[in-house]
mmCIF file of C-alpha atoms and ligand atoms in Angstrom:
data_model
loop_
_atom_site.group_PDB
_atom_site.id
_atom_site.type_symbol
_atom_site.label_atom_id
_atom_site.label_comp_id
_atom_site.label_asym_id
_atom_site.label_seq_id
_atom_site.Cartn_x
_atom_site.Cartn_y
_atom_site.Cartn_z
ATOM 1 C CA MET Q 1 -30.212 -0.431 -38.560
ATOM 2 C CA THR Q 2 -30.755 -3.056 -35.860
ATOM 3 C CA LEU Q 3 -33.043 -6.046 -36.228
ATOM 4 C CA GLU Q 4 -35.585 -4.462 -33.867
ATOM 5 C CA GLU Q 5 -35.520 -1.195 -35.829
ATOM 6 C CA THR Q 6 -36.241 -3.059 -39.062
ATOM 7 C CA ALA Q 7 -39.065 -4.983 -37.386
ATOM 8 C CA ASP Q 8 -40.540 -1.712 -36.056
ATOM 9 C CA ARG Q 9 -40.313 -0.041 -39.449
ATOM 10 C CA ILE Q 10 -42.096 -2.981 -41.085
ATOM 11 C CA ARG Q 11 -44.728 -3.062 -38.332
ATOM 12 C CA SER Q 12 -45.406 0.680 -38.628
ATOM 13 C CA MET Q 13 -45.437 0.348 -42.442
ATOM 14 C CA GLU Q 14 -42.546 2.753 -42.909
ATOM 15 C CA ILE Q 15 -41.201 -0.206 -44.896
ATOM 16 C CA ARG Q 16 -44.116 -1.719 -46.789
ATOM 17 C CA GLY Q 17 -45.008 -3.708 -49.875
ATOM 18 C CA ALA Q 18 -44.325 -7.425 -49.926
ATOM 19 C CA GLY Q 19 -41.080 -7.293 -51.925
ATOM 20 C CA ARG Q 20 -39.559 -4.433 -49.949
ATOM 21 C CA ILE Q 21 -40.501 -6.129 -46.664
ATOM 22 C CA ALA Q 22 -38.733 -9.314 -47.749
ATOM 23 C CA ARG Q 23 -35.598 -7.445 -48.830
ATOM 24 C CA ALA Q 24 -35.553 -5.458 -45.580
ATOM 25 C CA ALA Q 25 -35.761 -8.723 -43.619
ATOM 26 C CA ALA Q 26 -32.896 -10.178 -45.662
ATOM 27 C CA LYS Q 27 -30.748 -7.095 -44.987
ATOM 28 C CA ALA Q 28 -31.642 -7.209 -41.279
ATOM 29 C CA LEU Q 29 -30.676 -10.880 -40.966
ATOM 30 C CA LEU Q 30 -27.417 -10.242 -42.793
ATOM 31 C CA ALA Q 31 -26.522 -7.304 -40.535
ATOM 32 C CA HIS Q 32 -27.584 -9.229 -37.420
ATOM 33 C CA SER Q 33 -25.371 -12.147 -38.372
ATOM 34 C CA GLN Q 34 -22.407 -9.897 -39.150
ATOM 35 C CA SER Q 35 -22.763 -7.828 -35.984
ATOM 36 C CA GLY Q 36 -22.492 -10.637 -33.423
ATOM 37 C CA THR Q 37 -19.578 -12.538 -31.920
ATOM 38 C CA TYR Q 38 -20.143 -16.256 -31.543
ATOM 39 C CA GLN Q 39 -18.479 -18.879 -29.355
ATOM 40 C CA ASP Q 40 -19.794 -21.850 -31.278
ATOM 41 C CA LEU Q 41 -22.406 -23.102 -33.759
ATOM 42 C CA LYS Q 42 -25.064 -23.418 -31.073
ATOM 43 C CA SER Q 43 -24.833 -19.807 -29.901
ATOM 44 C CA TYR Q 44 -25.036 -18.629 -33.519
ATOM 45 C CA GLN Q 45 -28.003 -20.889 -34.249
ATOM 46 C CA GLU Q 46 -29.864 -19.690 -31.176
ATOM 47 C CA ARG Q 47 -29.323 -15.983 -31.865
ATOM 48 C CA MET Q 48 -30.263 -16.244 -35.530
ATOM 49 C CA MET Q 49 -33.268 -18.514 -34.904
ATOM 50 C CA VAL Q 50 -34.746 -15.986 -32.474
ATOM 51 C CA ALA Q 51 -34.141 -13.224 -35.025
ATOM 52 C CA SER Q 52 -35.681 -15.243 -37.880
ATOM 53 C CA GLU Q 53 -38.790 -16.144 -35.953
ATOM 54 C CA MET Q 54 -39.274 -12.583 -34.769
ATOM 55 C CA LEU Q 55 -38.937 -11.111 -38.275
ATOM 56 C CA ALA Q 56 -41.073 -13.734 -40.012
ATOM 57 C CA GLY Q 57 -44.132 -12.802 -37.956
ATOM 58 C CA VAL Q 58 -43.934 -9.015 -38.054
ATOM 59 C CA ARG Q 59 -46.651 -8.711 -40.729
ATOM 60 C CA PRO Q 60 -48.778 -11.803 -41.128
ATOM 61 C CA THR Q 61 -50.116 -11.693 -44.707
ATOM 62 C CA ALA Q 62 -47.126 -11.021 -46.970
ATOM 63 C CA VAL Q 63 -45.760 -14.528 -47.472
ATOM 64 C CA SER Q 64 -42.646 -13.014 -49.027
ATOM 65 C CA LEU Q 65 -41.497 -12.362 -45.467
ATOM 66 C CA PRO Q 66 -41.501 -15.944 -44.087
ATOM 67 C CA ASN Q 67 -40.408 -17.245 -47.501
ATOM 68 C CA ALA Q 68 -37.352 -14.968 -47.454
ATOM 69 C CA VAL Q 69 -36.566 -15.709 -43.820
ATOM 70 C CA ASN Q 70 -36.923 -19.495 -44.274
ATOM 71 C CA LEU Q 71 -34.778 -19.462 -47.361
ATOM 72 C CA ILE Q 72 -32.029 -17.409 -45.736
ATOM 73 C CA SER Q 73 -32.002 -19.214 -42.406
ATOM 74 C CA LYS Q 74 -31.942 -22.720 -43.873
ATOM 75 C CA PRO Q 75 -28.192 -23.228 -43.192
ATOM 76 C CA LEU Q 76 -28.960 -22.860 -39.478
ATOM 77 C CA SER Q 77 -30.462 -26.339 -39.375
ATOM 78 C CA LEU Q 78 -28.208 -27.932 -42.017
ATOM 79 C CA ALA Q 79 -24.722 -26.631 -41.271
ATOM 80 C CA LYS Q 80 -22.225 -28.684 -39.277
ATOM 81 C CA THR Q 81 -19.888 -25.855 -38.276
ATOM 82 C CA LEU Q 82 -20.238 -22.255 -37.157
ATOM 83 C CA ASP Q 83 -18.415 -21.043 -40.253
ATOM 84 C CA GLU Q 84 -20.638 -23.075 -42.568
ATOM 85 C CA ALA Q 85 -23.805 -21.745 -40.913
ATOM 86 C CA LYS Q 86 -22.661 -18.124 -40.826
ATOM 87 C CA SER Q 87 -21.257 -17.934 -44.336
ATOM 88 C CA GLY Q 88 -24.188 -19.960 -45.673
ATOM 89 C CA LEU Q 89 -26.756 -17.634 -44.120
ATOM 90 C CA GLU Q 90 -24.952 -14.474 -45.194
ATOM 91 C CA GLU Q 91 -24.507 -15.717 -48.767
ATOM 92 C CA ARG Q 92 -28.164 -16.608 -48.968
ATOM 93 C CA ALA Q 93 -29.223 -13.198 -47.630
ATOM 94 C CA GLN Q 94 -27.104 -11.448 -50.240
ATOM 95 C CA ALA Q 95 -28.354 -13.766 -52.988
ATOM 96 C CA PHE Q 96 -31.964 -13.130 -51.987
ATOM 97 C CA ILE Q 97 -31.546 -9.351 -52.153
ATOM 98 C CA ILE Q 98 -29.989 -9.548 -55.629
ATOM 99 C CA HIS Q 99 -32.552 -12.105 -56.817
ATOM 100 C CA SER Q 100 -35.413 -9.936 -55.565
ATOM 101 C CA GLU Q 101 -34.186 -6.807 -57.337
ATOM 102 C CA GLN Q 102 -33.543 -8.697 -60.577
ATOM 103 C CA ALA Q 103 -36.950 -10.378 -60.345
ATOM 104 C CA VAL Q 104 -38.753 -7.039 -60.251
ATOM 105 C CA ALA Q 105 -36.838 -5.857 -63.332
ATOM 106 C CA LYS Q 106 -37.575 -9.113 -65.180
ATOM 107 C CA ILE Q 107 -41.278 -8.921 -64.269
ATOM 108 C CA GLY Q 108 -41.282 -5.393 -65.682
ATOM 109 C CA GLU Q 109 -39.917 -6.688 -69.007
ATOM 110 C CA ILE Q 110 -42.379 -9.564 -69.195
ATOM 111 C CA GLY Q 111 -45.328 -7.489 -68.004
ATOM 112 C CA ALA Q 112 -44.611 -4.742 -70.534
ATOM 113 C CA ARG Q 113 -45.233 -7.286 -73.304
ATOM 114 C CA HIS Q 114 -48.855 -7.432 -72.191
ATOM 115 C CA ILE Q 115 -49.331 -3.679 -72.487
ATOM 116 C CA ARG Q 116 -50.105 -2.163 -75.881
ATOM 117 C CA ASP Q 117 -49.407 1.326 -77.131
ATOM 118 C CA GLY Q 118 -52.339 3.535 -76.152
ATOM 119 C CA ASP Q 119 -53.550 1.277 -73.328
ATOM 120 C CA VAL Q 120 -55.314 2.614 -70.264
ATOM 121 C CA VAL Q 121 -54.155 0.631 -67.222
ATOM 122 C CA MET Q 122 -55.736 0.515 -63.778
ATOM 123 C CA THR Q 123 -53.612 -0.336 -60.740
ATOM 124 C CA HIS Q 124 -54.357 -0.546 -57.044
ATOM 125 C CA CYS Q 125 -52.180 0.089 -54.003
ATOM 126 C CA ASN Q 126 -48.447 0.530 -54.449
ATOM 127 C CA SER Q 127 -46.764 -2.496 -55.939
ATOM 128 C CA GLU Q 128 -43.238 -2.147 -57.262
ATOM 129 C CA ALA Q 129 -43.746 -5.272 -59.417
ATOM 130 C CA ALA Q 130 -46.975 -3.950 -60.976
ATOM 131 C CA LEU Q 131 -45.540 -0.469 -61.438
ATOM 132 C CA GLN Q 132 -42.410 -1.893 -63.024
ATOM 133 C CA CYS Q 133 -44.558 -3.342 -65.838
ATOM 134 C CA ILE Q 134 -46.092 0.086 -66.501
ATOM 135 C CA LEU Q 135 -42.771 1.944 -66.187
ATOM 136 C CA THR Q 136 -40.999 -0.487 -68.517
ATOM 137 C CA ALA Q 137 -43.736 -0.179 -71.155
ATOM 138 C CA HIS Q 138 -43.485 3.611 -70.845
ATOM 139 C CA GLN Q 139 -39.679 3.471 -71.176
ATOM 140 C CA GLN Q 140 -40.147 1.408 -74.330
ATOM 141 C CA GLY Q 141 -41.990 4.379 -75.773
ATOM 142 C CA MET Q 142 -45.554 3.249 -75.281
ATOM 143 C CA ASP Q 143 -48.175 5.883 -74.695
ATOM 144 C CA ILE Q 144 -49.945 4.738 -71.517
ATOM 145 C CA GLU Q 145 -52.559 6.303 -69.301
ATOM 146 C CA VAL Q 146 -53.093 5.032 -65.750
ATOM 147 C CA TYR Q 147 -55.976 4.990 -63.307
ATOM 148 C CA ALA Q 148 -54.537 4.745 -59.789
ATOM 149 C CA THR Q 149 -56.692 4.295 -56.716
ATOM 150 C CA GLU Q 150 -56.357 6.212 -53.473
ATOM 151 C CA VAL Q 151 -56.069 3.103 -51.238
ATOM 152 C CA ARG Q 152 -57.811 4.001 -48.037
ATOM 153 C CA PRO Q 153 -56.974 4.045 -45.208
ATOM 154 C CA ARG Q 154 -53.178 4.272 -45.635
ATOM 155 C CA ASN Q 155 -53.186 6.115 -48.967
ATOM 156 C CA GLN Q 156 -50.534 4.030 -50.713
ATOM 157 C CA GLY Q 157 -52.007 5.434 -53.941
ATOM 158 C CA HIS Q 158 -50.181 8.684 -53.178
ATOM 159 C CA ILE Q 159 -46.845 6.858 -53.524
ATOM 160 C CA THR Q 160 -48.020 5.302 -56.785
ATOM 161 C CA ILE Q 161 -49.092 8.583 -58.399
ATOM 162 C CA LYS Q 162 -45.809 10.243 -57.389
ATOM 163 C CA THR Q 163 -43.841 7.483 -59.139
ATOM 164 C CA LEU Q 164 -46.057 7.662 -62.223
ATOM 165 C CA SER Q 165 -45.996 11.447 -62.362
ATOM 166 C CA ASP Q 166 -42.208 11.546 -61.907
ATOM 167 C CA ALA Q 167 -41.941 9.192 -64.890
ATOM 168 C CA GLY Q 168 -44.142 11.517 -66.947
ATOM 169 C CA ILE Q 169 -47.045 9.052 -67.229
ATOM 170 C CA LYS Q 170 -50.528 10.526 -67.620
ATOM 171 C CA THR Q 171 -52.361 9.424 -64.462
ATOM 172 C CA ASN Q 172 -55.902 9.701 -63.144
ATOM 173 C CA PHE Q 173 -56.162 9.538 -59.358
ATOM 174 C CA ILE Q 174 -59.483 8.116 -58.203
ATOM 175 C CA VAL Q 175 -61.121 7.165 -54.917
ATOM 176 C CA ASP Q 176 -61.306 3.406 -54.373
ATOM 177 C CA SER Q 177 -65.056 3.284 -54.860
ATOM 178 C CA ALA Q 178 -64.750 4.830 -58.347
ATOM 179 C CA ALA Q 179 -62.939 1.787 -59.782
ATOM 180 C CA ARG Q 180 -66.040 0.206 -61.333
ATOM 181 C CA TYR Q 181 -67.265 3.579 -62.606
ATOM 182 C CA PHE Q 182 -64.082 4.023 -64.640
ATOM 183 C CA MET Q 183 -63.585 0.398 -65.665
ATOM 184 C CA LYS Q 184 -65.256 1.023 -69.036
ATOM 185 C CA GLU Q 185 -62.328 3.311 -69.905
ATOM 186 C CA VAL Q 186 -59.699 0.736 -68.925
ATOM 187 C CA ASP Q 187 -57.928 -1.805 -71.176
ATOM 188 C CA LEU Q 188 -55.983 -3.705 -68.542
ATOM 189 C CA CYS Q 189 -55.658 -4.001 -64.747
ATOM 190 C CA ILE Q 190 -52.324 -4.812 -63.099
ATOM 191 C CA THR Q 191 -51.811 -5.261 -59.369
ATOM 192 C CA GLY Q 192 -49.190 -6.866 -57.177
ATOM 193 C CA ALA Q 193 -49.634 -9.646 -54.623
ATOM 194 C CA ASP Q 194 -48.788 -10.258 -50.991
ATOM 195 C CA ALA Q 195 -49.440 -13.960 -51.325
ATOM 196 C CA ILE Q 196 -50.635 -16.424 -53.972
ATOM 197 C CA THR Q 197 -52.130 -19.720 -52.903
ATOM 198 C CA VAL Q 198 -51.557 -23.091 -54.549
ATOM 199 C CA ASN Q 199 -54.917 -22.785 -56.287
ATOM 200 C CA GLY Q 200 -54.025 -19.399 -57.753
ATOM 201 C CA ALA Q 201 -56.007 -17.105 -55.450
ATOM 202 C CA VAL Q 202 -54.301 -13.751 -55.030
ATOM 203 C CA ILE Q 203 -54.097 -11.974 -51.702
ATOM 204 C CA ASN Q 204 -53.443 -8.283 -52.154
ATOM 205 C CA LYS Q 205 -54.479 -4.899 -50.765
ATOM 206 C CA ILE Q 206 -58.101 -4.642 -49.641
ATOM 207 C CA GLY Q 207 -60.221 -3.652 -52.624
ATOM 208 C CA THR Q 208 -58.258 -5.703 -55.154
ATOM 209 C CA SER Q 209 -61.023 -8.302 -55.413
ATOM 210 C CA GLN Q 210 -63.627 -5.604 -56.127
ATOM 211 C CA ILE Q 211 -61.484 -4.292 -58.963
ATOM 212 C CA ALA Q 212 -61.034 -7.831 -60.317
ATOM 213 C CA LEU Q 213 -64.783 -8.328 -60.153
ATOM 214 C CA ALA Q 214 -65.435 -5.094 -62.028
ATOM 215 C CA ALA Q 215 -62.752 -6.046 -64.571
ATOM 216 C CA LYS Q 216 -64.375 -9.414 -65.206
ATOM 217 C CA GLU Q 217 -67.769 -7.776 -65.636
ATOM 218 C CA ALA Q 218 -66.273 -5.317 -68.154
ATOM 219 C CA ARG Q 219 -64.209 -8.075 -69.874
ATOM 220 C CA VAL Q 220 -60.986 -6.277 -68.991
ATOM 221 C CA ASN Q 221 -57.915 -8.475 -68.430
ATOM 222 C CA PHE Q 222 -56.692 -8.659 -64.837
ATOM 223 C CA LEU Q 223 -52.950 -9.307 -64.430
ATOM 224 C CA VAL Q 224 -50.980 -9.889 -61.237
ATOM 225 C CA ALA Q 225 -47.268 -9.095 -61.087
ATOM 226 C CA ALA Q 226 -45.574 -11.224 -58.436
ATOM 227 C CA GLU Q 227 -42.129 -12.635 -57.766
ATOM 228 C CA THR Q 228 -42.024 -16.387 -57.119
ATOM 229 C CA TYR Q 229 -41.430 -15.801 -53.412
ATOM 230 C CA LYS Q 230 -44.961 -14.390 -53.138
ATOM 231 C CA PHE Q 231 -46.339 -17.912 -53.673
ATOM 232 C CA ALA Q 232 -47.347 -19.583 -50.419
ATOM 233 C CA PRO Q 233 -45.966 -23.146 -50.119
ATOM 234 C CA ARG Q 234 -47.918 -24.085 -47.023
ATOM 235 C CA THR Q 235 -51.239 -23.579 -48.809
ATOM 236 C CA ILE Q 236 -50.462 -26.996 -50.351
ATOM 237 C CA LEU Q 237 -51.246 -28.343 -46.889
ATOM 238 C CA GLY Q 238 -54.532 -26.449 -46.808
ATOM 239 C CA GLU Q 239 -53.101 -23.699 -44.637
ATOM 240 C CA ARG Q 240 -54.918 -20.416 -45.125
ATOM 241 C CA ILE Q 241 -53.315 -17.007 -45.455
ATOM 242 C CA LEU Q 242 -54.018 -14.897 -42.403
ATOM 243 C CA ILE Q 243 -55.533 -11.556 -43.358
ATOM 244 C CA GLU Q 244 -54.009 -8.787 -41.271
ATOM 245 C CA GLU Q 245 -56.551 -6.527 -39.564
ATOM 246 C CA ARG Q 246 -55.001 -3.261 -38.511
ATOM 247 C CA SER Q 247 -55.937 -0.699 -35.926
ATOM 248 C CA ALA Q 248 -59.358 0.999 -36.062
ATOM 249 C CA ASP Q 249 -57.631 4.324 -35.620
ATOM 250 C CA GLU Q 250 -56.317 4.103 -39.209
ATOM 251 C CA VAL Q 251 -59.939 4.382 -40.402
ATOM 252 C CA LEU Q 252 -61.623 6.569 -37.767
ATOM 253 C CA PRO Q 253 -59.675 8.540 -35.164
ATOM 254 C CA ASP Q 254 -60.005 7.475 -31.539
ATOM 255 C CA ALA Q 255 -61.751 10.754 -30.649
ATOM 256 C CA ALA Q 256 -64.484 10.190 -33.256
ATOM 257 C CA ARG Q 257 -64.942 6.564 -32.220
ATOM 258 C CA ALA Q 258 -65.341 7.619 -28.605
ATOM 259 C CA THR Q 259 -68.546 9.436 -29.596
ATOM 260 C CA LEU Q 260 -69.933 6.349 -31.399
ATOM 261 C CA PRO Q 261 -70.296 3.643 -28.761
ATOM 262 C CA HIS Q 262 -72.307 1.333 -31.051
ATOM 263 C CA VAL Q 263 -69.870 1.479 -33.951
ATOM 264 C CA THR Q 264 -67.104 -1.032 -34.502
ATOM 265 C CA VAL Q 265 -64.538 -0.195 -37.138
ATOM 266 C CA ARG Q 266 -63.256 -3.139 -39.197
ATOM 267 C CA ASN Q 267 -59.973 -2.638 -41.011
ATOM 268 C CA PRO Q 268 -58.820 -5.697 -42.957
ATOM 269 C CA THR Q 269 -55.676 -4.823 -44.897
ATOM 270 C CA PHE Q 270 -55.916 -7.409 -47.676
ATOM 271 C CA ASP Q 271 -58.524 -9.449 -49.498
ATOM 272 C CA VAL Q 272 -58.622 -12.609 -51.578
ATOM 273 C CA THR Q 273 -59.233 -12.537 -55.321
ATOM 274 C CA PRO Q 274 -60.237 -16.014 -56.484
ATOM 275 C CA ALA Q 275 -58.218 -17.521 -59.331
ATOM 276 C CA GLU Q 276 -61.137 -17.288 -61.775
ATOM 277 C CA TYR Q 277 -60.852 -13.473 -61.694
ATOM 278 C CA VAL Q 278 -57.148 -13.510 -62.552
ATOM 279 C CA ASP Q 279 -56.134 -13.864 -66.201
ATOM 280 C CA LEU Q 280 -52.383 -14.148 -65.781
ATOM 281 C CA ILE Q 281 -49.689 -14.018 -63.116
ATOM 282 C CA ILE Q 282 -46.414 -12.459 -64.254
ATOM 283 C CA THR Q 283 -43.406 -13.913 -62.436
ATOM 284 C CA GLU Q 284 -39.685 -13.488 -63.072
ATOM 285 C CA HIS Q 285 -39.761 -16.904 -64.759
ATOM 286 C CA GLY Q 286 -42.535 -15.978 -67.153
ATOM 287 C CA GLU Q 287 -46.281 -15.605 -67.143
ATOM 288 C CA ILE Q 288 -48.586 -18.348 -65.913
ATOM 289 C CA PRO Q 289 -52.335 -18.786 -65.625
ATOM 290 C CA PRO Q 290 -53.281 -18.883 -61.909
ATOM 291 C CA GLY Q 291 -54.073 -22.601 -62.150
ATOM 292 C CA MET Q 292 -50.339 -23.239 -62.542
ATOM 293 C CA ALA Q 293 -49.390 -21.806 -59.141
ATOM 294 C CA TYR Q 294 -48.516 -25.308 -57.933
ATOM 295 C CA ILE Q 295 -45.753 -25.545 -60.552
ATOM 296 C CA ILE Q 296 -44.126 -22.380 -59.229
ATOM 297 C CA ILE Q 297 -44.202 -23.672 -55.672
ATOM 298 C CA LYS Q 298 -42.872 -27.074 -56.671
ATOM 299 C CA GLU Q 299 -40.299 -26.172 -59.306
ATOM 300 C CA HIS Q 300 -39.174 -22.623 -58.732
ATOM 301 C CA LEU Q 301 -39.402 -22.483 -54.964
ATOM 302 C CA GLN Q 302 -38.296 -26.120 -54.751
ATOM 303 C CA TRP Q 303 -40.513 -26.551 -51.780
ATOM 304 C CA ASP Q 304 -39.130 -29.179 -49.494
ATOM 305 C CA MET Q 305 -42.011 -31.198 -48.045
ATOM 306 C CA ASP Q 306 -39.937 -32.496 -45.144
ATOM 307 C CA ASN Q 307 -38.549 -29.219 -43.950
ATOM 308 C CA LEU Q 308 -41.579 -27.129 -44.843
ATOM 309 C CA CYS Q 309 -39.451 -24.438 -46.330
ATOM 310 C CA ILE Q 310 -38.355 -23.224 -49.707
ATOM 311 C CA ASP Q 311 -35.107 -23.284 -51.565
ATOM 312 C CA TYR Q 312 -34.040 -21.831 -54.854
ATOM 313 C CA PRO Q 313 -32.583 -24.071 -57.567
HETATM 314 C C1 RUB F 1 -48.952 -3.512 -50.241
HETATM 315 C C2 RUB F 1 -49.673 -4.273 -51.301
HETATM 316 C C3 RUB F 1 -48.926 -4.514 -52.571
HETATM 317 C C4 RUB F 1 -48.208 -5.873 -52.472
HETATM 318 C C5 RUB F 1 -47.257 -6.086 -53.619
HETATM 319 O O1 RUB F 1 -49.657 -3.471 -49.028
HETATM 320 O O2 RUB F 1 -50.774 -4.732 -51.135
HETATM 321 O O3 RUB F 1 -49.805 -4.551 -53.655
HETATM 322 O O4 RUB F 1 -47.468 -5.934 -51.273
HETATM 323 O O5 RUB F 1 -46.288 -5.079 -53.594
HETATM 324 P P1 RUB F 1 -49.025 -2.686 -47.775
HETATM 325 P P2 RUB F 1 -44.829 -5.311 -54.228
HETATM 326 O O6 RUB F 1 -48.835 -1.272 -48.203
HETATM 327 O O7 RUB F 1 -50.062 -2.846 -46.702
HETATM 328 O O8 RUB F 1 -47.731 -3.368 -47.426
HETATM 329 O O9 RUB F 1 -45.043 -5.638 -55.665
HETATM 330 O O10 RUB F 1 -44.152 -3.976 -54.025
HETATM 331 O O11 RUB F 1 -44.171 -6.415 -53.468
#
């Protein structure tokens, strides 16, 4: 798959979910690097810089995407020779892909420790990190029941219930607006994240904050499963996470809108759940209260203040 094809598939949401987007970008950069012929360091740097910048901006909210791209493309600015830059970038791309897959598995193990036999768990959207916690607990023999939301307008809930059903997990499929209605039957909520700010706010699929609010009201724990590369380093500088607003047609077809001249459809894709609604964030390095997000950015992402990018230890 070419770089442009990957970008198109991310844009059209054929590839979606913050972790999968980041891995797809890593694979695209690796293939792009391997597919070219280069005269010198400069020509390699230029080609890969254009590719990195293009990929990093394809979807604006999932910080996993620029984090992955920055991490992988770091040798472009540091290397002294073409070989150093090319091998450095390709090694980093491969390392990121492996790290990402291992991180999801590790989060599953850690998250499963927070699920008890007989628990009823609510999840929202389709997060491989959140689902991994539920699947791991189920594989460990726990009897779990899930409430999974529909996730209008793109129906990611359909992917979630397929995964849960295939695993043999008893699942209730509910419309998004029924989350509070059913919260009294729920023991634990687990969602994923597209971005986590330095103050522990979680940006995830639209509707997540309503579920967190209902969970708090019902005194149900609200957990977020997120790899360290979902934490947003630049929020240290006060930078805000841009919330993607997608096409109106996803919510109301063009033909219907044409008959409603006074109606404007708003379609934000994500929302912000403040840290005080989040009990715990499960990362591949362990679980942290949201107030410790800074530690993840500083220690595990090794955020480099000068270069405004991240690096792994
Ligand atoms: C996906 C979404 C997911 C996070 C985390 O939104 O909000 O909860 O990306 O997913 P979209 P994961 O479908 O619009 O990309 O844990 O798989 O990274």
